[in-house]
Amino acid sequence: MSNGTAGFMNGPTPIDAAPRLAVDLGLDADDLLVKRDDLMGLGGGGNKVRKLQVTMGQALDAAADVVVTTGAAQSNHARLTAAAGARVGLPVVLVLQGHAPETERGNVLLDRLFGAEIIWSGRRPPEAVADEVEHDRSRGRVHRIPFGGSSPASAEAYVRAGQEVLDQVPDVRHVVVAVGSGGTMAGLVTALGAERVLGVDTGAVPDARRTVHALMEGMRSGTQGAADSLRIDGGQVGQGYEHLAESTRAALSRAARTEGLILDPTYSGRAMAGLVSAVASGGIRPGDRTVFLHTGGLPGLFGHEAF
Ligand SMILES: *Cc1c(COP(=O)(O)O)cnc(C)c1O
């Protein structure tokens, strides 16, 4: 890993007890722990920081002049790529889906603050617009970071996070996590085994199971079993990625009112709704040590139309 990226994180992320939320969900008070990947040194924090240690390291190793990546308008990955670029002194181009909003809020406001160049893709797929940026020779050496920052190499960062969980909570039975571009779950499953990781689909990709499994197959840590063995809750997508589902709203409110814990409407709120549902269905039972991975996303709360 390049030395330039070592400062993105400030050590292992904390684990917090969440006894009032545990009891509210129907678990025993000491069953539930929250791993705070929302609390990291860079750019407001979140799970993308771990992946960026790898992907920005690759950009530096390639002696890139500029980095380009894509995302939804309120992409946390885009925001953190902008912050990481600022930290290492590399210009960042963000190709964001759709049209420029009237008011730049939430993550877009931060993208701007970190000095990124924003290109709105309009009606075109962001990936096609990013292809053009990548091949624009006038920009010098352009390094592409994939959607959501997920690649087999960057998913290795979440193998290390899974090992952190094992150090902090040796008797962990379940880790609950939102699935977007899939790298986070792929790394956790590689570290912890498929049976201990419950991924909650957010609708960011057409087929979360295939996406996660394909990343695992490319990882040098090796794959752990078949795609069928992955535990994925597909029931929290609602009307789609950018829409606020009622179950998510309820989960956000429960975490906030029992623990003063802020979740986001796209990812961590859905993951919490998945945990609620798993307890209701008996997939997670009282006495099961459960780690909820808080992946960040707070700025998205201030950029979401429903808030
Ligand atoms: C991107 C993101 C996720 C999903 O992580 P992937 O590795 O893309 O699956 C979860 N939570 C938040 C807040 C995110 O920004």
mmCIF file of C-alpha atoms and ligand atoms in Angstrom:
data_model
loop_
_atom_site.group_PDB
_atom_site.id
_atom_site.type_symbol
_atom_site.label_atom_id
_atom_site.label_comp_id
_atom_site.label_asym_id
_atom_site.label_seq_id
_atom_site.Cartn_x
_atom_site.Cartn_y
_atom_site.Cartn_z
ATOM 1 C CA MET A 1 0.000 0.000 0.000
ATOM 2 C CA SER A 2 1.255 3.473 -0.794
ATOM 3 C CA ASN A 3 2.425 5.512 2.162
ATOM 4 C CA GLY A 4 0.412 8.452 0.933
ATOM 5 C CA THR A 5 -2.856 6.736 1.791
ATOM 6 C CA ALA A 6 -1.910 5.511 5.245
ATOM 7 C CA GLY A 7 -3.480 8.529 6.892
ATOM 8 C CA PHE A 8 -7.024 7.895 5.678
ATOM 9 C CA MET A 9 -7.911 5.917 8.801
ATOM 10 C CA ASN A 10 -7.087 6.452 12.431
ATOM 11 C CA GLY A 11 -6.799 2.849 13.635
ATOM 12 C CA PRO A 12 -9.487 0.215 14.150
ATOM 13 C CA THR A 13 -12.975 1.707 14.268
ATOM 14 C CA PRO A 14 -14.787 1.602 17.617
ATOM 15 C CA ILE A 15 -17.424 -0.884 18.705
ATOM 16 C CA ASP A 16 -20.335 0.602 20.661
ATOM 17 C CA ALA A 17 -22.887 -1.222 22.764
ATOM 18 C CA ALA A 18 -26.514 -0.543 21.799
ATOM 19 C CA PRO A 19 -28.537 -2.052 24.658
ATOM 20 C CA ARG A 20 -31.675 0.058 24.330
ATOM 21 C CA LEU A 21 -31.905 -0.591 20.603
ATOM 22 C CA ALA A 22 -31.223 -4.311 21.177
ATOM 23 C CA VAL A 23 -34.145 -4.584 23.593
ATOM 24 C CA ASP A 24 -36.358 -2.469 21.328
ATOM 25 C CA LEU A 25 -35.652 -4.943 18.491
ATOM 26 C CA GLY A 26 -36.458 -7.965 20.671
ATOM 27 C CA LEU A 27 -32.872 -9.044 21.408
ATOM 28 C CA ASP A 28 -31.164 -9.259 24.794
ATOM 29 C CA ALA A 29 -29.513 -6.029 25.905
ATOM 30 C CA ASP A 30 -25.934 -7.187 25.333
ATOM 31 C CA ASP A 31 -26.565 -8.945 22.004
ATOM 32 C CA LEU A 32 -26.141 -5.932 19.744
ATOM 33 C CA LEU A 33 -22.950 -4.036 18.986
ATOM 34 C CA VAL A 34 -22.447 -1.286 16.433
ATOM 35 C CA LYS A 35 -19.150 -1.159 14.563
ATOM 36 C CA ARG A 36 -18.533 2.476 13.781
ATOM 37 C CA ASP A 37 -17.106 2.557 10.273
ATOM 38 C CA ASP A 38 -18.943 5.863 10.041
ATOM 39 C CA LEU A 39 -16.256 7.297 12.328
ATOM 40 C CA MET A 40 -13.052 7.624 10.370
ATOM 41 C CA GLY A 41 -10.443 10.254 9.828
ATOM 42 C CA LEU A 42 -11.274 11.261 6.288
ATOM 43 C CA GLY A 43 -14.017 13.372 4.735
ATOM 44 C CA GLY A 44 -16.885 12.594 7.090
ATOM 45 C CA GLY A 45 -16.109 8.883 7.267
ATOM 46 C CA GLY A 46 -17.858 5.778 5.995
ATOM 47 C CA ASN A 47 -17.041 2.398 4.505
ATOM 48 C CA LYS A 48 -15.621 3.887 1.283
ATOM 49 C CA VAL A 49 -12.591 5.144 3.227
ATOM 50 C CA ARG A 50 -11.228 1.609 3.659
ATOM 51 C CA LYS A 51 -11.633 0.867 -0.047
ATOM 52 C CA LEU A 52 -10.063 4.185 -1.024
ATOM 53 C CA GLN A 53 -6.906 3.285 0.872
ATOM 54 C CA VAL A 54 -6.471 0.669 -1.842
ATOM 55 C CA THR A 55 -7.873 2.456 -4.896
ATOM 56 C CA MET A 56 -6.154 5.792 -4.205
ATOM 57 C CA GLY A 57 -2.956 3.854 -3.496
ATOM 58 C CA GLN A 58 -3.309 2.335 -6.972
ATOM 59 C CA ALA A 59 -3.805 5.800 -8.479
ATOM 60 C CA LEU A 60 -0.638 7.055 -6.791
ATOM 61 C CA ASP A 61 1.308 3.964 -7.840
ATOM 62 C CA ALA A 62 0.180 4.587 -11.443
ATOM 63 C CA ALA A 63 1.436 8.190 -11.161
ATOM 64 C CA ALA A 64 -2.011 9.433 -12.196
ATOM 65 C CA ASP A 65 -2.609 13.096 -13.000
ATOM 66 C CA VAL A 66 -6.324 12.870 -12.262
ATOM 67 C CA VAL A 67 -8.820 10.387 -10.840
ATOM 68 C CA VAL A 68 -12.323 9.789 -12.206
ATOM 69 C CA THR A 69 -15.201 7.882 -10.671
ATOM 70 C CA THR A 70 -18.988 7.654 -10.963
ATOM 71 C CA GLY A 71 -21.988 7.528 -8.687
ATOM 72 C CA ALA A 72 -25.535 8.540 -7.892
ATOM 73 C CA ALA A 73 -26.057 12.222 -7.107
ATOM 74 C CA GLN A 74 -25.795 11.551 -3.375
ATOM 75 C CA SER A 75 -22.942 9.063 -3.678
ATOM 76 C CA ASN A 76 -20.913 8.711 -0.489
ATOM 77 C CA HIS A 77 -18.196 7.063 -2.546
ATOM 78 C CA ALA A 78 -17.962 10.140 -4.789
ATOM 79 C CA ARG A 79 -17.744 12.435 -1.763
ATOM 80 C CA LEU A 80 -15.011 10.361 -0.155
ATOM 81 C CA THR A 81 -13.074 10.047 -3.415
ATOM 82 C CA ALA A 82 -13.119 13.854 -3.574
ATOM 83 C CA ALA A 83 -11.858 14.035 0.019
ATOM 84 C CA ALA A 84 -9.172 11.403 -0.603
ATOM 85 C CA GLY A 85 -8.010 13.253 -3.720
ATOM 86 C CA ALA A 86 -7.700 16.427 -1.673
ATOM 87 C CA ARG A 87 -5.716 14.544 0.962
ATOM 88 C CA VAL A 88 -3.168 13.169 -1.514
ATOM 89 C CA GLY A 89 -3.145 16.171 -3.842
ATOM 90 C CA LEU A 90 -4.779 14.512 -6.871
ATOM 91 C CA PRO A 91 -7.518 16.280 -8.854
ATOM 92 C CA VAL A 92 -10.818 14.342 -8.881
ATOM 93 C CA VAL A 93 -13.533 14.273 -11.550
ATOM 94 C CA LEU A 94 -16.913 12.956 -10.416
ATOM 95 C CA VAL A 95 -19.444 11.850 -13.011
ATOM 96 C CA LEU A 96 -22.766 11.921 -11.187
ATOM 97 C CA GLN A 97 -25.989 10.447 -12.465
ATOM 98 C CA GLY A 98 -28.706 12.755 -13.769
ATOM 99 C CA HIS A 99 -29.009 16.517 -13.962
ATOM 100 C CA ALA A 100 -27.550 19.209 -11.758
ATOM 101 C CA PRO A 101 -29.893 19.915 -8.841
ATOM 102 C CA GLU A 102 -31.176 23.440 -8.224
ATOM 103 C CA THR A 103 -29.547 23.462 -4.820
ATOM 104 C CA GLU A 104 -26.422 21.478 -4.060
ATOM 105 C CA ARG A 105 -27.028 19.693 -0.799
ATOM 106 C CA GLY A 106 -25.622 16.846 1.256
ATOM 107 C CA ASN A 107 -22.865 14.938 -0.499
ATOM 108 C CA VAL A 108 -22.867 17.246 -3.533
ATOM 109 C CA LEU A 109 -22.184 20.234 -1.311
ATOM 110 C CA LEU A 110 -19.229 18.344 0.166
ATOM 111 C CA ASP A 111 -17.963 17.202 -3.279
ATOM 112 C CA ARG A 112 -17.743 20.866 -4.173
ATOM 113 C CA LEU A 113 -16.127 21.790 -0.877
ATOM 114 C CA PHE A 114 -13.394 19.182 -1.438
ATOM 115 C CA GLY A 115 -12.688 20.806 -4.792
ATOM 116 C CA ALA A 116 -13.844 18.041 -7.132
ATOM 117 C CA GLU A 117 -14.932 18.738 -10.694
ATOM 118 C CA ILE A 118 -18.517 17.522 -11.115
ATOM 119 C CA ILE A 119 -19.914 16.391 -14.465
ATOM 120 C CA TRP A 120 -23.641 15.572 -14.550
ATOM 121 C CA SER A 121 -24.340 12.646 -16.869
ATOM 122 C CA GLY A 122 -27.800 13.894 -17.853
ATOM 123 C CA ARG A 123 -29.732 11.175 -19.642
ATOM 124 C CA ARG A 124 -26.593 9.167 -20.346
ATOM 125 C CA PRO A 125 -25.199 6.403 -18.151
ATOM 126 C CA PRO A 126 -22.460 7.853 -15.912
ATOM 127 C CA GLU A 127 -20.112 5.024 -16.942
ATOM 128 C CA ALA A 128 -20.259 6.135 -20.600
ATOM 129 C CA VAL A 129 -19.439 9.721 -19.673
ATOM 130 C CA ALA A 130 -16.592 8.525 -17.445
ATOM 131 C CA ASP A 131 -15.229 6.488 -20.376
ATOM 132 C CA GLU A 132 -14.881 9.737 -22.319
ATOM 133 C CA VAL A 133 -13.096 11.434 -19.437
ATOM 134 C CA GLU A 134 -10.807 8.425 -19.132
ATOM 135 C CA HIS A 135 -9.817 8.636 -22.791
ATOM 136 C CA ASP A 136 -9.457 12.423 -22.926
ATOM 137 C CA ARG A 137 -5.721 12.786 -23.501
ATOM 138 C CA SER A 138 -5.740 16.477 -22.650
ATOM 139 C CA ARG A 139 -6.264 15.467 -19.016
ATOM 140 C CA GLY A 140 -3.005 13.528 -18.797
ATOM 141 C CA ARG A 141 -2.907 10.132 -17.086
ATOM 142 C CA VAL A 142 -6.459 9.436 -15.935
ATOM 143 C CA HIS A 143 -6.996 6.736 -13.302
ATOM 144 C CA ARG A 144 -10.469 5.202 -13.108
ATOM 145 C CA ILE A 145 -11.899 4.131 -9.763
ATOM 146 C CA PRO A 146 -14.831 1.737 -10.246
ATOM 147 C CA PHE A 147 -18.445 2.411 -9.195
ATOM 148 C CA GLY A 148 -18.694 2.387 -5.414
ATOM 149 C CA GLY A 149 -14.944 1.874 -5.253
ATOM 150 C CA SER A 150 -15.505 -1.895 -5.371
ATOM 151 C CA SER A 151 -12.943 -4.162 -7.017
ATOM 152 C CA PRO A 152 -11.493 -7.482 -5.875
ATOM 153 C CA ALA A 153 -8.416 -5.572 -4.654
ATOM 154 C CA SER A 154 -10.356 -2.986 -2.646
ATOM 155 C CA ALA A 155 -12.653 -5.646 -1.157
ATOM 156 C CA GLU A 156 -9.523 -6.956 0.580
ATOM 157 C CA ALA A 157 -9.793 -3.886 2.807
ATOM 158 C CA TYR A 158 -12.989 -5.399 4.191
ATOM 159 C CA VAL A 159 -11.284 -8.725 4.806
ATOM 160 C CA ARG A 160 -9.127 -6.742 7.219
ATOM 161 C CA ALA A 161 -12.227 -5.076 8.669
ATOM 162 C CA GLY A 162 -13.750 -8.518 9.196
ATOM 163 C CA GLN A 163 -10.618 -9.538 11.081
ATOM 164 C CA GLU A 164 -10.995 -6.399 13.209
ATOM 165 C CA VAL A 165 -14.521 -7.543 14.063
ATOM 166 C CA LEU A 166 -13.189 -10.971 15.090
ATOM 167 C CA ASP A 167 -10.594 -9.335 17.348
ATOM 168 C CA GLN A 168 -13.166 -7.041 18.930
ATOM 169 C CA VAL A 169 -16.078 -9.495 19.164
ATOM 170 C CA PRO A 170 -14.665 -13.047 19.104
ATOM 171 C CA ASP A 171 -18.089 -14.683 19.579
ATOM 172 C CA VAL A 172 -19.767 -12.742 16.754
ATOM 173 C CA ARG A 173 -22.641 -14.715 15.248
ATOM 174 C CA HIS A 174 -24.025 -12.230 12.719
ATOM 175 C CA VAL A 175 -22.700 -9.148 10.977
ATOM 176 C CA VAL A 176 -25.422 -7.078 9.327
ATOM 177 C CA VAL A 177 -24.399 -4.780 6.473
ATOM 178 C CA ALA A 178 -25.922 -2.858 3.565
ATOM 179 C CA VAL A 179 -24.995 -4.018 0.050
ATOM 180 C CA GLY A 180 -24.412 -1.441 -2.690
ATOM 181 C CA SER A 181 -21.547 -2.106 -5.088
ATOM 182 C CA GLY A 182 -20.767 -5.237 -3.054
ATOM 183 C CA GLY A 183 -17.131 -4.876 -1.991
ATOM 184 C CA THR A 184 -17.912 -4.484 1.690
ATOM 185 C CA MET A 185 -19.929 -7.695 1.924
ATOM 186 C CA ALA A 186 -17.481 -9.591 -0.299
ATOM 187 C CA GLY A 187 -14.613 -8.781 2.067
ATOM 188 C CA LEU A 188 -16.601 -9.557 5.212
ATOM 189 C CA VAL A 189 -17.759 -12.925 3.872
ATOM 190 C CA THR A 190 -14.179 -13.782 2.969
ATOM 191 C CA ALA A 191 -13.077 -13.028 6.538
ATOM 192 C CA LEU A 192 -16.068 -14.366 8.472
ATOM 193 C CA GLY A 193 -17.689 -16.998 6.240
ATOM 194 C CA ALA A 194 -20.994 -16.739 4.414
ATOM 195 C CA GLU A 195 -23.102 -17.965 7.328
ATOM 196 C CA ARG A 196 -22.161 -15.061 9.596
ATOM 197 C CA VAL A 197 -22.798 -12.156 7.216
ATOM 198 C CA LEU A 198 -26.286 -10.858 6.448
ATOM 199 C CA GLY A 199 -26.224 -8.456 3.501
ATOM 200 C CA VAL A 200 -29.183 -6.161 2.972
ATOM 201 C CA ASP A 201 -29.726 -5.245 -0.667
ATOM 202 C CA THR A 202 -30.218 -1.522 -1.319
ATOM 203 C CA GLY A 203 -31.066 -1.868 -5.010
ATOM 204 C CA ALA A 204 -27.842 -0.163 -6.144
ATOM 205 C CA VAL A 205 -27.007 -2.998 -8.557
ATOM 206 C CA PRO A 206 -29.381 -5.276 -10.516
ATOM 207 C CA ASP A 207 -28.240 -8.498 -8.826
ATOM 208 C CA ALA A 208 -26.560 -8.065 -5.445
ATOM 209 C CA ARG A 209 -25.848 -11.781 -5.006
ATOM 210 C CA ARG A 210 -24.041 -12.092 -8.325
ATOM 211 C CA THR A 211 -22.160 -8.855 -7.794
ATOM 212 C CA VAL A 212 -20.842 -9.906 -4.388
ATOM 213 C CA HIS A 213 -19.974 -13.390 -5.568
ATOM 214 C CA ALA A 214 -18.131 -12.137 -8.660
ATOM 215 C CA LEU A 215 -15.977 -9.862 -6.473
ATOM 216 C CA MET A 216 -15.195 -12.776 -4.154
ATOM 217 C CA GLU A 217 -14.110 -14.905 -7.079
ATOM 218 C CA GLY A 218 -11.609 -12.253 -8.123
ATOM 219 C CA MET A 219 -10.090 -11.843 -4.663
ATOM 220 C CA ARG A 220 -6.728 -13.286 -3.824
ATOM 221 C CA SER A 221 -8.005 -14.284 -0.372
ATOM 222 C CA GLY A 222 -10.134 -16.794 -2.273
ATOM 223 C CA THR A 223 -13.851 -17.450 -2.455
ATOM 224 C CA GLN A 224 -15.813 -19.113 0.311
ATOM 225 C CA GLY A 225 -18.490 -21.227 -1.265
ATOM 226 C CA ALA A 226 -21.228 -20.746 -3.792
ATOM 227 C CA ALA A 227 -23.312 -17.679 -4.548
ATOM 228 C CA ASP A 228 -26.318 -19.564 -3.154
ATOM 229 C CA SER A 229 -24.769 -19.705 0.294
ATOM 230 C CA LEU A 230 -24.687 -15.882 0.627
ATOM 231 C CA ARG A 231 -27.321 -14.519 3.023
ATOM 232 C CA ILE A 232 -28.950 -11.595 1.244
ATOM 233 C CA ASP A 233 -32.148 -9.845 2.303
ATOM 234 C CA GLY A 234 -33.772 -8.559 -0.886
ATOM 235 C CA GLY A 235 -36.854 -7.304 0.950
ATOM 236 C CA GLN A 236 -35.709 -3.776 1.848
ATOM 237 C CA VAL A 237 -35.323 -2.253 -1.615
ATOM 238 C CA GLY A 238 -38.934 -0.999 -1.680
ATOM 239 C CA GLN A 239 -39.627 1.127 -4.751
ATOM 240 C CA GLY A 240 -35.948 1.352 -5.565
ATOM 241 C CA TYR A 241 -32.530 2.588 -4.504
ATOM 242 C CA GLU A 242 -33.348 6.299 -4.282
ATOM 243 C CA HIS A 243 -36.784 5.964 -2.670
ATOM 244 C CA LEU A 244 -37.284 6.014 1.052
ATOM 245 C CA ALA A 245 -39.047 2.816 2.124
ATOM 246 C CA GLU A 246 -41.371 2.987 5.127
ATOM 247 C CA SER A 247 -39.423 0.189 6.841
ATOM 248 C CA THR A 248 -36.254 2.276 6.477
ATOM 249 C CA ARG A 249 -37.888 5.370 7.904
ATOM 250 C CA ALA A 250 -39.077 3.334 10.902
ATOM 251 C CA ALA A 251 -35.593 1.823 11.403
ATOM 252 C CA LEU A 252 -33.940 5.259 11.280
ATOM 253 C CA SER A 253 -36.307 6.500 13.900
ATOM 254 C CA ARG A 254 -35.772 3.508 16.225
ATOM 255 C CA ALA A 255 -31.968 3.861 16.140
ATOM 256 C CA ALA A 256 -32.180 7.613 16.683
ATOM 257 C CA ARG A 257 -34.679 7.449 19.555
ATOM 258 C CA THR A 258 -33.110 4.565 21.456
ATOM 259 C CA GLU A 259 -29.415 5.285 21.030
ATOM 260 C CA GLY A 260 -28.988 8.765 19.527
ATOM 261 C CA LEU A 261 -27.548 6.906 16.548
ATOM 262 C CA ILE A 262 -27.928 8.470 13.103
ATOM 263 C CA LEU A 263 -28.428 6.180 10.111
ATOM 264 C CA ASP A 264 -28.863 7.188 6.475
ATOM 265 C CA PRO A 265 -31.924 6.701 4.251
ATOM 266 C CA THR A 266 -30.181 4.736 1.481
ATOM 267 C CA TYR A 267 -27.808 2.239 3.123
ATOM 268 C CA SER A 268 -27.470 1.957 6.889
ATOM 269 C CA GLY A 269 -31.186 2.616 7.435
ATOM 270 C CA ARG A 270 -32.036 -0.231 5.076
ATOM 271 C CA ALA A 271 -29.491 -2.448 6.822
ATOM 272 C CA MET A 272 -31.220 -1.702 10.126
ATOM 273 C CA ALA A 273 -34.595 -2.512 8.548
ATOM 274 C CA GLY A 274 -33.033 -5.820 7.479
ATOM 275 C CA LEU A 275 -31.954 -6.473 11.067
ATOM 276 C CA VAL A 276 -35.492 -5.709 12.306
ATOM 277 C CA SER A 277 -36.854 -8.155 9.759
ATOM 278 C CA ALA A 278 -34.301 -10.870 10.614
ATOM 279 C CA VAL A 279 -35.223 -10.685 14.301
ATOM 280 C CA ALA A 280 -38.924 -10.836 13.401
ATOM 281 C CA SER A 281 -38.414 -13.919 11.222
ATOM 282 C CA GLY A 282 -36.163 -15.712 13.740
ATOM 283 C CA GLY A 283 -33.060 -15.551 11.541
ATOM 284 C CA ILE A 284 -31.412 -13.592 14.360
ATOM 285 C CA ARG A 285 -32.431 -14.686 17.872
ATOM 286 C CA PRO A 286 -31.958 -13.396 21.420
ATOM 287 C CA GLY A 287 -28.574 -14.621 22.604
ATOM 288 C CA ASP A 288 -26.974 -14.257 19.129
ATOM 289 C CA ARG A 289 -24.063 -11.824 19.310
ATOM 290 C CA THR A 290 -24.794 -9.430 16.458
ATOM 291 C CA VAL A 291 -22.626 -6.693 14.995
ATOM 292 C CA PHE A 292 -24.362 -3.988 12.985
ATOM 293 C CA LEU A 293 -21.815 -2.441 10.636
ATOM 294 C CA HIS A 294 -22.469 1.288 10.514
ATOM 295 C CA THR A 295 -21.163 2.183 7.067
ATOM 296 C CA GLY A 296 -21.747 5.955 7.314
ATOM 297 C CA GLY A 297 -23.797 8.029 4.895
ATOM 298 C CA LEU A 298 -24.888 10.855 7.167
ATOM 299 C CA PRO A 299 -24.524 13.558 4.455
ATOM 300 C CA GLY A 300 -27.058 11.617 2.390
ATOM 301 C CA LEU A 301 -29.663 12.384 5.043
ATOM 302 C CA PHE A 302 -29.256 16.064 4.240
ATOM 303 C CA GLY A 303 -29.394 15.459 0.515
ATOM 304 C CA HIS A 304 -32.401 13.130 0.442
ATOM 305 C CA GLU A 305 -35.654 14.550 -0.836
ATOM 306 C CA ALA A 306 -37.748 12.885 1.844
ATOM 307 C CA PHE A 307 -35.924 14.685 4.657
HETATM 308 C C1 LIG B 1 -21.531 2.425 -0.484
HETATM 309 C C2 LIG B 1 -22.186 2.279 0.840
HETATM 310 C C3 LIG B 1 -22.574 1.007 1.325
HETATM 311 C C4 LIG B 1 -22.415 -0.241 0.517
HETATM 312 O O1 LIG B 1 -21.096 -0.650 0.390
HETATM 313 P P1 LIG B 1 -20.645 -1.456 -0.911
HETATM 314 O O2 LIG B 1 -19.284 -1.896 -0.624
HETATM 315 O O3 LIG B 1 -20.755 -0.506 -2.062
HETATM 316 O O4 LIG B 1 -21.597 -2.587 -1.082
HETATM 317 C C5 LIG B 1 -23.145 0.939 2.564
HETATM 318 N N1 LIG B 1 -23.350 2.053 3.306
HETATM 319 C C6 LIG B 1 -23.001 3.278 2.886
HETATM 320 C C7 LIG B 1 -23.279 4.437 3.752
HETATM 321 C C8 LIG B 1 -22.411 3.429 1.637
HETATM 322 O O5 LIG B 1 -22.081 4.661 1.207
#
